[in-house]
mmCIF file of C-alpha atoms in Angstrom:
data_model
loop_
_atom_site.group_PDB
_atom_site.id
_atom_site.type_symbol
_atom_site.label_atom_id
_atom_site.label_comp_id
_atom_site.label_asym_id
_atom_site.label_seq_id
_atom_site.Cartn_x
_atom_site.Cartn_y
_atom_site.Cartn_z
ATOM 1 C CA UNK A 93 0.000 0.000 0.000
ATOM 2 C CA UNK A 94 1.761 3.389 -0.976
ATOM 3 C CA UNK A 95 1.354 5.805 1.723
ATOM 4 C CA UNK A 96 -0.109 9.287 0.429
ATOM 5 C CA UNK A 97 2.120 11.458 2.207
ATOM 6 C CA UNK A 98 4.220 12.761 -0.550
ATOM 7 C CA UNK A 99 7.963 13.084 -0.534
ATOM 8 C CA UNK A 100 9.128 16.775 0.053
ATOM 9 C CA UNK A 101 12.280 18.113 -2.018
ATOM 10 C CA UNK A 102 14.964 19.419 0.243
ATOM 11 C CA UNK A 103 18.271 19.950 0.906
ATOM 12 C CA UNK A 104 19.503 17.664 3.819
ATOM 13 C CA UNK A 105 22.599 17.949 5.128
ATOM 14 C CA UNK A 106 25.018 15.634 3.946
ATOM 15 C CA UNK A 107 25.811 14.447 7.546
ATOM 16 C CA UNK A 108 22.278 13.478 8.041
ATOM 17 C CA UNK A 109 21.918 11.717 5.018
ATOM 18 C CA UNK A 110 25.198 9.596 5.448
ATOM 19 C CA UNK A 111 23.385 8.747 9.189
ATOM 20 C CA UNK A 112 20.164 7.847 7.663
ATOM 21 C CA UNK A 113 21.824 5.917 5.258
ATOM 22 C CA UNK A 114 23.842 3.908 7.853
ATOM 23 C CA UNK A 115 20.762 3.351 9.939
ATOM 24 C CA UNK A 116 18.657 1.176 7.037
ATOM 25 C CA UNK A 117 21.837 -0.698 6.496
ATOM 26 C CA UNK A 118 22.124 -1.520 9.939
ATOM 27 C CA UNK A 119 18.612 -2.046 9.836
ATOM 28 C CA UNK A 120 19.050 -4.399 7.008
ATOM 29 C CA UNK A 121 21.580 -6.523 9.151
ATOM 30 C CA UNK A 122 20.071 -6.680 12.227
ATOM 31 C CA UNK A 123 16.836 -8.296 10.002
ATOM 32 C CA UNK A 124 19.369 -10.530 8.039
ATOM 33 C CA UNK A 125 20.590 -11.736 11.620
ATOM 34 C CA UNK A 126 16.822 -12.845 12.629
ATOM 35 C CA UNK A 127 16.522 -14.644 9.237
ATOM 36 C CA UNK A 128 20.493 -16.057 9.962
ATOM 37 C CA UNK A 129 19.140 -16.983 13.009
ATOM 38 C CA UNK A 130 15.723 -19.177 11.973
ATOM 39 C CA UNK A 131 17.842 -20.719 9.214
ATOM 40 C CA UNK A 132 20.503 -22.271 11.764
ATOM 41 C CA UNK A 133 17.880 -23.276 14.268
ATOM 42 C CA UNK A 134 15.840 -25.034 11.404
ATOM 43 C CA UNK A 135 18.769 -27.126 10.385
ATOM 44 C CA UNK A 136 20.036 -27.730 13.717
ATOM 45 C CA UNK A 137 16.540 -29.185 14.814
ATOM 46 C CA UNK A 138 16.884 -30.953 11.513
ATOM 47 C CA UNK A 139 13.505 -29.668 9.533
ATOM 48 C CA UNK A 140 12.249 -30.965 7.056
ATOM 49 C CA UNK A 141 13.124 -29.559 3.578
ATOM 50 C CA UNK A 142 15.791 -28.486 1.086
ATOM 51 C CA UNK A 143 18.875 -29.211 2.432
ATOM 52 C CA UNK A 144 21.508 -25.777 2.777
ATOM 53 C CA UNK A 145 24.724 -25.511 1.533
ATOM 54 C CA UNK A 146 27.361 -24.641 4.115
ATOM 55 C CA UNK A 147 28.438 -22.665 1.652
ATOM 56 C CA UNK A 148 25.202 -20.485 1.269
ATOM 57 C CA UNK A 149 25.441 -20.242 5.020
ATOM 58 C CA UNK A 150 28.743 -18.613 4.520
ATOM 59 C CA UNK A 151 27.587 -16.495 2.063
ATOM 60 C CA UNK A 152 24.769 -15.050 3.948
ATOM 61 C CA UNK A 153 27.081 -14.523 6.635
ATOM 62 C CA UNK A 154 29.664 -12.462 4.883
ATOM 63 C CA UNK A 155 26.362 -10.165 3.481
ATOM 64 C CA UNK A 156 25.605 -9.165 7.248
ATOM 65 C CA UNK A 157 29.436 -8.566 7.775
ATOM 66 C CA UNK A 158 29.243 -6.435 5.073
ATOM 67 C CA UNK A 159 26.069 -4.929 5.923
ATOM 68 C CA UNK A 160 27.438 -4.339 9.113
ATOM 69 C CA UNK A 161 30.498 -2.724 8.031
ATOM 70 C CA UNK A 162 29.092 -0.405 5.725
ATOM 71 C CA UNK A 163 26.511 0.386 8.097
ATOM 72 C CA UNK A 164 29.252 1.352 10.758
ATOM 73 C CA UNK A 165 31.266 3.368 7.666
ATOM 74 C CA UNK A 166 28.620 5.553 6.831
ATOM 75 C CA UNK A 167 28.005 6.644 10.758
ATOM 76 C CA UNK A 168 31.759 7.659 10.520
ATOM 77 C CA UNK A 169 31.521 9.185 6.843
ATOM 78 C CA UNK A 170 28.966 11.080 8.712
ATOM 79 C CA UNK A 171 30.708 12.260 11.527
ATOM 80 C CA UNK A 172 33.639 13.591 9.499
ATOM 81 C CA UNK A 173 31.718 15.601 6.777
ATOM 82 C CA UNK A 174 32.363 19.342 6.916
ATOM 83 C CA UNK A 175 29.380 21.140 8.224
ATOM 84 C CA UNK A 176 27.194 23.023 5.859
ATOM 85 C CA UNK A 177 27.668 20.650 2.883
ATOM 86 C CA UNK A 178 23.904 19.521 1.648
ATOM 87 C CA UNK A 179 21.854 17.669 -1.374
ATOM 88 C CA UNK A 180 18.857 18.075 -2.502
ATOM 89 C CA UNK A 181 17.539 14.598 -2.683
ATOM 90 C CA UNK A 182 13.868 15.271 -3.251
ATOM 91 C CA UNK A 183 14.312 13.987 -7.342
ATOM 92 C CA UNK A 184 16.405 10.821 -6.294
ATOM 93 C CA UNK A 185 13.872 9.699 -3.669
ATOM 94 C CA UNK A 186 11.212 10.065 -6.110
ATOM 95 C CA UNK A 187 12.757 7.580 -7.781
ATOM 96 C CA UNK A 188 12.648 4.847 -5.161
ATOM 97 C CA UNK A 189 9.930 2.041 -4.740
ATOM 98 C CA UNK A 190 9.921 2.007 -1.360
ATOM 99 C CA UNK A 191 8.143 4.990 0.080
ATOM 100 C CA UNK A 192 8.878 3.841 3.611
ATOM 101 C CA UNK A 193 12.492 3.763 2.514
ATOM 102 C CA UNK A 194 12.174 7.335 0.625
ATOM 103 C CA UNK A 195 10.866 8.974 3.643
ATOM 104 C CA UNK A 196 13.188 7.149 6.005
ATOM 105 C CA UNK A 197 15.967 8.709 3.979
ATOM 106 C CA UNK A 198 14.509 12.311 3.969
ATOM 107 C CA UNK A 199 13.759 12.299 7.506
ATOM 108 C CA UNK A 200 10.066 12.146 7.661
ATOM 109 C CA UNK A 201 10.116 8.656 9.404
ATOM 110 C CA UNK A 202 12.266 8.061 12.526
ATOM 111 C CA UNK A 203 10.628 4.876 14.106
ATOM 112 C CA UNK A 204 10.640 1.765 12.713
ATOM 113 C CA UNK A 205 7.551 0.741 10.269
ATOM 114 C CA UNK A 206 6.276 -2.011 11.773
ATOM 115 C CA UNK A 207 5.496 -3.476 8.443
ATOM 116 C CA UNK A 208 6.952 -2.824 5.109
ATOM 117 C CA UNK A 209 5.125 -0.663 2.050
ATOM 118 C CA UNK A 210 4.932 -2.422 -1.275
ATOM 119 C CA UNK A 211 4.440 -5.903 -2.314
ATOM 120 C CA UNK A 212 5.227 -9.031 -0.578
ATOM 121 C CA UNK A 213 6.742 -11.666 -2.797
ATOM 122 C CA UNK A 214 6.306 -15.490 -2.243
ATOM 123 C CA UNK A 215 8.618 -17.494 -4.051
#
């Protein structure tokens, strides 16, 4: 469901963008770590179903290192930017599918959706 609320042009500071920016990443991880989580639980109580690669295990793991990392690079990308540098991102979040993720990013949001905008896929 697309909220209505539109997404305002503005210039944001680059310092608060780089922090917003870090926060969905780490975001990202910490939700990647629940779904780490279920996945080694599942095969440890040996459910039923496809078999996983250690391999894709590894994989997954090294994504939420990296998430993690970048995550913890932007917060210091944002610390260190000279004050008074801004971008308007108002065209660029436009762009972007995710309204919750567009107004995350321009600062309308702050908590945590409890529930994602858009479609849910089922594979």
């Amino acid at each position: 469901m697309t909220d209505p609320r539109p997404i305002r042009p503005a210039a944001v500071p680059l310092a608060d963008l780089f922090r917003r920016l870090s926060t969905e990443i780490l975001r990202l991880e910490e939700d990647g770590l629940v779904v780490e989580d279920w996945i080694t639980r599942s095969l440890q109580a040996g459910a039923a179903g496809p078999s996983m690669d250690p391999l894709t295990l590894q994989r997954l793991d090294r994504k939420l290192q990296t998430l993690r990392e970048l995550g913890e690079l932007l917060e210091k990308v944002a610390e260190t930017v000279p004050p008074g540098l801004a971008l308007d991102i108002g065209e660029l979040l436009q762009g972007l599918r995710l309204r919750d993720l567009a107004r995350a990013l321009d600062g309308q949001d702050h908590a945590r959706p409890g529930a994602a905008d858009g479609e849910v896929d089922f594979f």
